[in-house]
Amino acid sequence: MSWENVEINREKLMDVKGVLQLSADFSPIIQNQMFDVDMHGFPVFTDKNIALLNMLFDNDVAYAKVTESSYEEEMKLIFEGMFDSTSREAQQTNIRRAVYRINRDNSTSLPTLSGSKKKSASGKPTQKQIVELLKISNGERLDGIDSNEKGENKELERKLTGGSLLTARAIIDMIQFGDDSGGAVKNAILAGEAGLVYKIAHAAEETVNNALMQEAAGKNDSGIVVKRIEKNNFSFATKFCHHACRRIGEGAGKYCIYDSVVHEFLPYYACEYIEADTLGKICGFKPERTTFKEQYKKVNELIDAWKKLSAQEASEKGEGYGYENYRNLYDAVLESINRWRDAWILCPNSQSCVIHHHLDGDQCNNLDYCSFDRFVWYFFKNQWRKKKAEGLLEDWESLPCSL
């Protein structure tokens, strides 16, 4: 299927809990308060759906702690401050705050360095053993002060621990104060260089494994087998680069975000909207020989493989190899959906929608990284809706791709 024949199911709508309802059972006013769905029961990217989603998000108490404008202003100051050339202390504080904020706001599990709290049969070090080896058991305050001194900004008293601390230190090393490296990293972010994602994703892993190697070498025992850890903070790295690029640049930036929700549902929109031949070229399969379900599975598995590239594999294939492929797929999805949106806006069904005539101008623009991620993440993170969508995917064992 392609963007040209993605159809909206006019007989059904979806309520906020993800339950499909017959549209004939509701008045036009109520219909305009429910999500449009495609023929498979998935939400489509109409202006109406985007407006409804934004309304739910903006009125969600979980996100009402700070106003969006004040939060954006503060984040912009933090990320711009990472390249502060007037004060080393201020620069490093801003880097630590940026790492802290991205992990806190996105729940990326960055502090974790080892999956086990107790020594496992594999012999890999535990979290406790690692932090003791690296002498980072006490963590590090965001302001870098080695004391319990209280200040006006309570956030600066927070501490980075484990992988968060190691990642922040690695970024501090990348952006050396007082030389040209800071400008190089800033330019790399603004250019959307994919290799930066892998450097940040594997920063903590590399630090730990280097320390383990040094510890083994110090024991002068050639028989020691070093049990390396595997810690790929890919999700955090994409989010850090995304937010940094947006805050020091303009617009939606040049980094798309990876997270588990997008991983699960981006393949659906790829299979549904991207032309079959184009999708086959991006993902390496012959669409005429595969069912829709097989296409979905292939795209899902490829995203997983791109994400899981080790530091060595990323370096051997070009550090941005996996992320570049992921971004190419993401870009193709956005392009195809936006083509569908251009066609849909001209349809009579769209023009008759009550919400369509009461939208702010910026809500009718093309989808970008920010708006697509927000829609997919917030819509499908709801467990009722996610369960319904996962059930639909399970039912498509033999659904042909040429519907």
PDB file of N, CA and C in Angstrom, residues 133-208:
ATOM      1  N   LEU A 133      35.215   0.402  41.117  1.00  0.00           N
ATOM      2  CA  LEU A 133      36.422   0.391  40.291  1.00  0.00           C
ATOM      3  C   LEU A 133      36.730   1.779  39.752  1.00  0.00           C
ATOM      4  N   LEU A 134      35.683   2.479  39.315  1.00  0.00           N
ATOM      5  CA  LEU A 134      35.862   3.810  38.720  1.00  0.00           C
ATOM      6  C   LEU A 134      35.868   4.928  39.765  1.00  0.00           C
ATOM      7  N   LYS A 135      35.654   4.543  41.033  1.00  0.00           N
ATOM      8  CA  LYS A 135      35.628   5.512  42.136  1.00  0.00           C
ATOM      9  C   LYS A 135      34.579   6.608  41.908  1.00  0.00           C
ATOM     10  N   ILE A 136      33.386   6.170  41.517  1.00  0.00           N
ATOM     11  CA  ILE A 136      32.304   7.134  41.299  1.00  0.00           C
ATOM     12  C   ILE A 136      31.079   6.789  42.151  1.00  0.00           C
ATOM     13  N   SER A 137      31.331   6.095  43.274  1.00  0.00           N
ATOM     14  CA  SER A 137      30.216   5.650  44.126  1.00  0.00           C
ATOM     15  C   SER A 137      29.396   6.814  44.667  1.00  0.00           C
ATOM     16  N   ASN A 138      30.041   7.944  44.901  1.00  0.00           N
ATOM     17  CA  ASN A 138      29.345   9.089  45.497  1.00  0.00           C
ATOM     18  C   ASN A 138      28.668   9.979  44.460  1.00  0.00           C
ATOM     19  N   GLY A 139      28.891   9.701  43.171  1.00  0.00           N
ATOM     20  CA  GLY A 139      28.293  10.540  42.149  1.00  0.00           C
ATOM     21  C   GLY A 139      28.945  11.907  42.085  1.00  0.00           C
ATOM     22  N   GLU A 140      28.308  12.820  41.348  1.00  0.00           N
ATOM     23  CA  GLU A 140      28.862  14.169  41.175  1.00  0.00           C
ATOM     24  C   GLU A 140      27.724  15.156  41.014  1.00  0.00           C
ATOM     25  N   ARG A 141      27.776  16.230  41.799  1.00  0.00           N
ATOM     26  CA  ARG A 141      26.728  17.248  41.715  1.00  0.00           C
ATOM     27  C   ARG A 141      26.737  17.920  40.354  1.00  0.00           C
ATOM     28  N   LEU A 142      25.558  18.418  39.956  1.00  0.00           N
ATOM     29  CA  LEU A 142      25.459  19.071  38.655  1.00  0.00           C
ATOM     30  C   LEU A 142      26.319  20.322  38.582  1.00  0.00           C
ATOM     31  N   ASP A 143      26.486  21.002  39.708  1.00  0.00           N
ATOM     32  CA  ASP A 143      27.309  22.211  39.692  1.00  0.00           C
ATOM     33  C   ASP A 143      28.789  21.908  39.909  1.00  0.00           C
ATOM     34  N   GLY A 144      29.126  20.628  40.106  1.00  0.00           N
ATOM     35  CA  GLY A 144      30.519  20.236  40.246  1.00  0.00           C
ATOM     36  C   GLY A 144      31.127  20.515  41.603  1.00  0.00           C
ATOM     37  N   ILE A 145      30.343  21.045  42.539  1.00  0.00           N
ATOM     38  CA  ILE A 145      30.859  21.380  43.864  1.00  0.00           C
ATOM     39  C   ILE A 145      30.961  20.120  44.721  1.00  0.00           C
ATOM     40  N   ASP A 146      32.102  19.918  45.322  1.00  0.00           N
ATOM     41  CA  ASP A 146      32.340  18.727  46.137  1.00  0.00           C
ATOM     42  C   ASP A 146      32.006  19.014  47.598  1.00  0.00           C
ATOM     43  N   SER A 147      30.747  19.291  47.849  1.00  0.00           N
ATOM     44  CA  SER A 147      30.305  19.588  49.216  1.00  0.00           C
ATOM     45  C   SER A 147      28.789  19.461  49.271  1.00  0.00           C
ATOM     46  N   ASN A 148      28.237  19.682  50.454  1.00  0.00           N
ATOM     47  CA  ASN A 148      26.785  19.657  50.623  1.00  0.00           C
ATOM     48  C   ASN A 148      26.217  21.067  50.678  1.00  0.00           C
ATOM     49  N   GLU A 149      26.941  21.986  50.107  1.00  0.00           N
ATOM     50  CA  GLU A 149      26.537  23.401  50.122  1.00  0.00           C
ATOM     51  C   GLU A 149      25.183  23.580  49.443  1.00  0.00           C
ATOM     52  N   LYS A 150      24.294  24.336  50.075  1.00  0.00           N
ATOM     53  CA  LYS A 150      22.966  24.606  49.537  1.00  0.00           C
ATOM     54  C   LYS A 150      23.014  25.869  48.684  1.00  0.00           C
ATOM     55  N   GLY A 151      22.173  25.893  47.672  1.00  0.00           N
ATOM     56  CA  GLY A 151      22.113  27.067  46.813  1.00  0.00           C
ATOM     57  C   GLY A 151      20.687  27.419  46.472  1.00  0.00           C
ATOM     58  N   GLU A 152      20.507  28.482  45.710  1.00  0.00           N
ATOM     59  CA  GLU A 152      19.172  28.919  45.317  1.00  0.00           C
ATOM     60  C   GLU A 152      18.536  27.943  44.333  1.00  0.00           C
ATOM     61  N   ASN A 153      19.350  27.392  43.437  1.00  0.00           N
ATOM     62  CA  ASN A 153      18.839  26.450  42.442  1.00  0.00           C
ATOM     63  C   ASN A 153      19.002  25.025  42.966  1.00  0.00           C
ATOM     64  N   LYS A 154      17.910  24.442  43.436  1.00  0.00           N
ATOM     65  CA  LYS A 154      17.954  23.108  44.034  1.00  0.00           C
ATOM     66  C   LYS A 154      18.390  22.041  43.035  1.00  0.00           C
ATOM     67  N   GLU A 155      18.106  22.254  41.757  1.00  0.00           N
ATOM     68  CA  GLU A 155      18.476  21.252  40.759  1.00  0.00           C
ATOM     69  C   GLU A 155      19.985  21.041  40.714  1.00  0.00           C
ATOM     70  N   LEU A 156      20.751  22.094  40.943  1.00  0.00           N
ATOM     71  CA  LEU A 156      22.204  21.990  40.881  1.00  0.00           C
ATOM     72  C   LEU A 156      22.771  21.106  41.985  1.00  0.00           C
ATOM     73  N   GLU A 157      21.960  20.838  43.017  1.00  0.00           N
ATOM     74  CA  GLU A 157      22.398  19.951  44.098  1.00  0.00           C
ATOM     75  C   GLU A 157      22.184  18.472  43.747  1.00  0.00           C
ATOM     76  N   ARG A 158      21.461  18.226  42.662  1.00  0.00           N
ATOM     77  CA  ARG A 158      21.251  16.849  42.212  1.00  0.00           C
ATOM     78  C   ARG A 158      22.579  16.244  41.770  1.00  0.00           C
ATOM     79  N   LYS A 159      22.639  14.906  41.793  1.00  0.00           N
ATOM     80  CA  LYS A 159      23.880  14.241  41.423  1.00  0.00           C
ATOM     81  C   LYS A 159      23.701  13.329  40.207  1.00  0.00           C
ATOM     82  N   LEU A 160      24.718  13.321  39.376  1.00  0.00           N
ATOM     83  CA  LEU A 160      24.806  12.334  38.308  1.00  0.00           C
ATOM     84  C   LEU A 160      25.497  11.098  38.873  1.00  0.00           C
ATOM     85  N   THR A 161      25.001   9.926  38.523  1.00  0.00           N
ATOM     86  CA  THR A 161      25.604   8.681  39.000  1.00  0.00           C
ATOM     87  C   THR A 161      25.800   7.720  37.832  1.00  0.00           C
ATOM     88  N   GLY A 162      26.637   6.716  38.037  1.00  0.00           N
ATOM     89  CA  GLY A 162      26.809   5.645  37.065  1.00  0.00           C
ATOM     90  C   GLY A 162      27.032   6.127  35.647  1.00  0.00           C
ATOM     91  N   GLY A 163      26.244   5.578  34.718  1.00  0.00           N
ATOM     92  CA  GLY A 163      26.390   5.897  33.309  1.00  0.00           C
ATOM     93  C   GLY A 163      26.118   7.347  32.976  1.00  0.00           C
ATOM     94  N   SER A 164      25.236   8.001  33.741  1.00  0.00           N
ATOM     95  CA  SER A 164      24.967   9.423  33.507  1.00  0.00           C
ATOM     96  C   SER A 164      26.224  10.246  33.729  1.00  0.00           C
ATOM     97  N   LEU A 165      26.936   9.944  34.816  1.00  0.00           N
ATOM     98  CA  LEU A 165      28.161  10.669  35.133  1.00  0.00           C
ATOM     99  C   LEU A 165      29.238  10.401  34.081  1.00  0.00           C
ATOM    100  N   LEU A 166      29.407   9.144  33.689  1.00  0.00           N
ATOM    101  CA  LEU A 166      30.425   8.800  32.703  1.00  0.00           C
ATOM    102  C   LEU A 166      30.122   9.436  31.348  1.00  0.00           C
ATOM    103  N   THR A 167      28.850   9.486  30.975  1.00  0.00           N
ATOM    104  CA  THR A 167      28.467  10.100  29.703  1.00  0.00           C
ATOM    105  C   THR A 167      28.723  11.599  29.725  1.00  0.00           C
ATOM    106  N   ALA A 168      28.375  12.241  30.838  1.00  0.00           N
ATOM    107  CA  ALA A 168      28.622  13.675  30.957  1.00  0.00           C
ATOM    108  C   ALA A 168      30.116  13.980  30.870  1.00  0.00           C
ATOM    109  N   ARG A 169      30.926  13.167  31.536  1.00  0.00           N
ATOM    110  CA  ARG A 169      32.376  13.378  31.492  1.00  0.00           C
ATOM    111  C   ARG A 169      32.913  13.196  30.080  1.00  0.00           C
ATOM    112  N   ALA A 170      32.352  12.228  29.344  1.00  0.00           N
ATOM    113  CA  ALA A 170      32.794  11.991  27.965  1.00  0.00           C
ATOM    114  C   ALA A 170      32.457  13.190  27.084  1.00  0.00           C
ATOM    115  N   ILE A 171      31.274  13.774  27.277  1.00  0.00           N
ATOM    116  CA  ILE A 171      30.879  14.942  26.488  1.00  0.00           C
ATOM    117  C   ILE A 171      31.737  16.147  26.866  1.00  0.00           C
ATOM    118  N   ILE A 172      32.063  16.270  28.143  1.00  0.00           N
ATOM    119  CA  ILE A 172      32.969  17.342  28.583  1.00  0.00           C
ATOM    120  C   ILE A 172      34.325  17.202  27.894  1.00  0.00           C
ATOM    121  N   ASP A 173      34.788  15.947  27.770  1.00  0.00           N
ATOM    122  CA  ASP A 173      36.058  15.706  27.083  1.00  0.00           C
ATOM    123  C   ASP A 173      35.966  16.038  25.594  1.00  0.00           C
ATOM    124  N   MET A 174      34.793  15.792  24.999  1.00  0.00           N
ATOM    125  CA  MET A 174      34.608  16.126  23.582  1.00  0.00           C
ATOM    126  C   MET A 174      34.662  17.631  23.355  1.00  0.00           C
ATOM    127  N   ILE A 175      34.038  18.370  24.284  1.00  0.00           N
ATOM    128  CA  ILE A 175      33.959  19.828  24.140  1.00  0.00           C
ATOM    129  C   ILE A 175      34.998  20.450  25.060  1.00  0.00           C
ATOM    130  N   GLN A 176      36.242  20.330  24.714  1.00  0.00           N
ATOM    131  CA  GLN A 176      37.315  20.865  25.557  1.00  0.00           C
ATOM    132  C   GLN A 176      37.217  22.384  25.662  1.00  0.00           C
ATOM    133  N   PHE A 177      37.309  22.869  26.893  1.00  0.00           N
ATOM    134  CA  PHE A 177      37.218  24.314  27.116  1.00  0.00           C
ATOM    135  C   PHE A 177      38.463  25.003  26.561  1.00  0.00           C
ATOM    136  N   GLY A 178      38.248  26.082  25.838  1.00  0.00           N
ATOM    137  CA  GLY A 178      39.355  26.925  25.411  1.00  0.00           C
ATOM    138  C   GLY A 178      40.068  26.494  24.150  1.00  0.00           C
ATOM    139  N   ASP A 179      39.565  25.454  23.416  1.00  0.00           N
ATOM    140  CA  ASP A 179      40.190  25.114  22.135  1.00  0.00           C
ATOM    141  C   ASP A 179      39.107  24.963  21.068  1.00  0.00           C
ATOM    142  N   ASP A 180      39.502  24.453  19.905  1.00  0.00           N
ATOM    143  CA  ASP A 180      38.585  24.404  18.773  1.00  0.00           C
ATOM    144  C   ASP A 180      37.624  23.218  18.810  1.00  0.00           C
ATOM    145  N   SER A 181      37.811  22.294  19.768  1.00  0.00           N
ATOM    146  CA  SER A 181      36.975  21.096  19.791  1.00  0.00           C
ATOM    147  C   SER A 181      35.512  21.422  20.053  1.00  0.00           C
ATOM    148  N   GLY A 182      35.257  22.451  20.874  1.00  0.00           N
ATOM    149  CA  GLY A 182      33.880  22.843  21.150  1.00  0.00           C
ATOM    150  C   GLY A 182      33.160  23.273  19.887  1.00  0.00           C
ATOM    151  N   GLY A 183      33.841  24.073  19.074  1.00  0.00           N
ATOM    152  CA  GLY A 183      33.250  24.510  17.813  1.00  0.00           C
ATOM    153  C   GLY A 183      33.009  23.348  16.869  1.00  0.00           C
ATOM    154  N   ALA A 184      33.924  22.370  16.879  1.00  0.00           N
ATOM    155  CA  ALA A 184      33.771  21.200  16.007  1.00  0.00           C
ATOM    156  C   ALA A 184      32.555  20.377  16.405  1.00  0.00           C
ATOM    157  N   VAL A 185      32.360  20.188  17.717  1.00  0.00           N
ATOM    158  CA  VAL A 185      31.202  19.420  18.188  1.00  0.00           C
ATOM    159  C   VAL A 185      29.911  20.181  17.885  1.00  0.00           C
ATOM    160  N   LYS A 186      29.922  21.479  18.099  1.00  0.00           N
ATOM    161  CA  LYS A 186      28.735  22.286  17.813  1.00  0.00           C
ATOM    162  C   LYS A 186      28.368  22.202  16.336  1.00  0.00           C
ATOM    163  N   ASN A 187      29.366  22.312  15.471  1.00  0.00           N
ATOM    164  CA  ASN A 187      29.114  22.215  14.032  1.00  0.00           C
ATOM    165  C   ASN A 187      28.616  20.825  13.655  1.00  0.00           C
ATOM    166  N   ALA A 188      29.149  19.792  14.327  1.00  0.00           N
ATOM    167  CA  ALA A 188      28.704  18.420  14.061  1.00  0.00           C
ATOM    168  C   ALA A 188      27.235  18.252  14.428  1.00  0.00           C
ATOM    169  N   ILE A 189      26.834  18.843  15.562  1.00  0.00           N
ATOM    170  CA  ILE A 189      25.435  18.774  15.991  1.00  0.00           C
ATOM    171  C   ILE A 189      24.537  19.492  14.998  1.00  0.00           C
ATOM    172  N   LEU A 190      24.924  20.701  14.605  1.00  0.00           N
ATOM    173  CA  LEU A 190      24.107  21.482  13.680  1.00  0.00           C
ATOM    174  C   LEU A 190      24.011  20.820  12.309  1.00  0.00           C
ATOM    175  N   ALA A 191      25.054  20.065  11.939  1.00  0.00           N
ATOM    176  CA  ALA A 191      25.053  19.366  10.649  1.00  0.00           C
ATOM    177  C   ALA A 191      24.329  18.027  10.727  1.00  0.00           C
ATOM    178  N   GLY A 192      23.984  17.598  11.947  1.00  0.00           N
ATOM    179  CA  GLY A 192      23.294  16.319  12.107  1.00  0.00           C
ATOM    180  C   GLY A 192      24.190  15.122  11.877  1.00  0.00           C
ATOM    181  N   GLU A 193      25.471  15.225  12.208  1.00  0.00           N
ATOM    182  CA  GLU A 193      26.398  14.120  11.975  1.00  0.00           C
ATOM    183  C   GLU A 193      25.978  12.884  12.777  1.00  0.00           C
ATOM    184  N   ALA A 194      25.766  11.797  12.068  1.00  0.00           N
ATOM    185  CA  ALA A 194      25.256  10.573  12.696  1.00  0.00           C
ATOM    186  C   ALA A 194      26.275   9.919  13.618  1.00  0.00           C
ATOM    187  N   GLY A 195      27.563  10.059  13.310  1.00  0.00           N
ATOM    188  CA  GLY A 195      28.584   9.420  14.133  1.00  0.00           C
ATOM    189  C   GLY A 195      28.575   9.886  15.568  1.00  0.00           C
ATOM    190  N   LEU A 196      28.101  11.106  15.803  1.00  0.00           N
ATOM    191  CA  LEU A 196      28.053  11.638  17.162  1.00  0.00           C
ATOM    192  C   LEU A 196      27.099  10.828  18.041  1.00  0.00           C
ATOM    193  N   VAL A 197      26.050  10.287  17.444  1.00  0.00           N
ATOM    194  CA  VAL A 197      25.100   9.460  18.194  1.00  0.00           C
ATOM    195  C   VAL A 197      25.813   8.266  18.809  1.00  0.00           C
ATOM    196  N   TYR A 198      26.669   7.597  18.019  1.00  0.00           N
ATOM    197  CA  TYR A 198      27.346   6.409  18.527  1.00  0.00           C
ATOM    198  C   TYR A 198      28.436   6.749  19.537  1.00  0.00           C
ATOM    199  N   LYS A 199      29.093   7.885  19.363  1.00  0.00           N
ATOM    200  CA  LYS A 199      30.111   8.277  20.346  1.00  0.00           C
ATOM    201  C   LYS A 199      29.483   8.481  21.720  1.00  0.00           C
ATOM    202  N   ILE A 200      28.313   9.117  21.740  1.00  0.00           N
ATOM    203  CA  ILE A 200      27.617   9.355  23.009  1.00  0.00           C
ATOM    204  C   ILE A 200      26.984   8.062  23.523  1.00  0.00           C
ATOM    205  N   ALA A 201      26.407   7.271  22.621  1.00  0.00           N
ATOM    206  CA  ALA A 201      25.729   6.033  23.023  1.00  0.00           C
ATOM    207  C   ALA A 201      26.681   5.053  23.701  1.00  0.00           C
ATOM    208  N   HIS A 202      27.926   5.008  23.249  1.00  0.00           N
ATOM    209  CA  HIS A 202      28.892   4.034  23.771  1.00  0.00           C
ATOM    210  C   HIS A 202      29.917   4.658  24.718  1.00  0.00           C
ATOM    211  N   ALA A 203      29.711   5.909  25.107  1.00  0.00           N
ATOM    212  CA  ALA A 203      30.694   6.601  25.944  1.00  0.00           C
ATOM    213  C   ALA A 203      30.906   5.897  27.278  1.00  0.00           C
ATOM    214  N   ALA A 204      29.830   5.584  27.991  1.00  0.00           N
ATOM    215  CA  ALA A 204      29.948   4.937  29.301  1.00  0.00           C
ATOM    216  C   ALA A 204      30.526   3.531  29.155  1.00  0.00           C
ATOM    217  N   GLU A 205      30.057   2.794  28.162  1.00  0.00           N
ATOM    218  CA  GLU A 205      30.542   1.442  27.905  1.00  0.00           C
ATOM    219  C   GLU A 205      32.052   1.441  27.666  1.00  0.00           C
ATOM    220  N   GLU A 206      32.529   2.369  26.857  1.00  0.00           N
ATOM    221  CA  GLU A 206      33.959   2.435  26.532  1.00  0.00           C
ATOM    222  C   GLU A 206      34.794   2.758  27.772  1.00  0.00           C
ATOM    223  N   THR A 207      34.301   3.675  28.599  1.00  0.00           N
ATOM    224  CA  THR A 207      35.023   4.045  29.818  1.00  0.00           C
ATOM    225  C   THR A 207      35.159   2.848  30.759  1.00  0.00           C
ATOM    226  N   VAL A 208      34.046   2.126  30.951  1.00  0.00           N
ATOM    227  CA  VAL A 208      34.061   0.970  31.851  1.00  0.00           C
ATOM    228  C   VAL A 208      34.990  -0.112  31.317  1.00  0.00           C
TER     229      VAL A 208
END
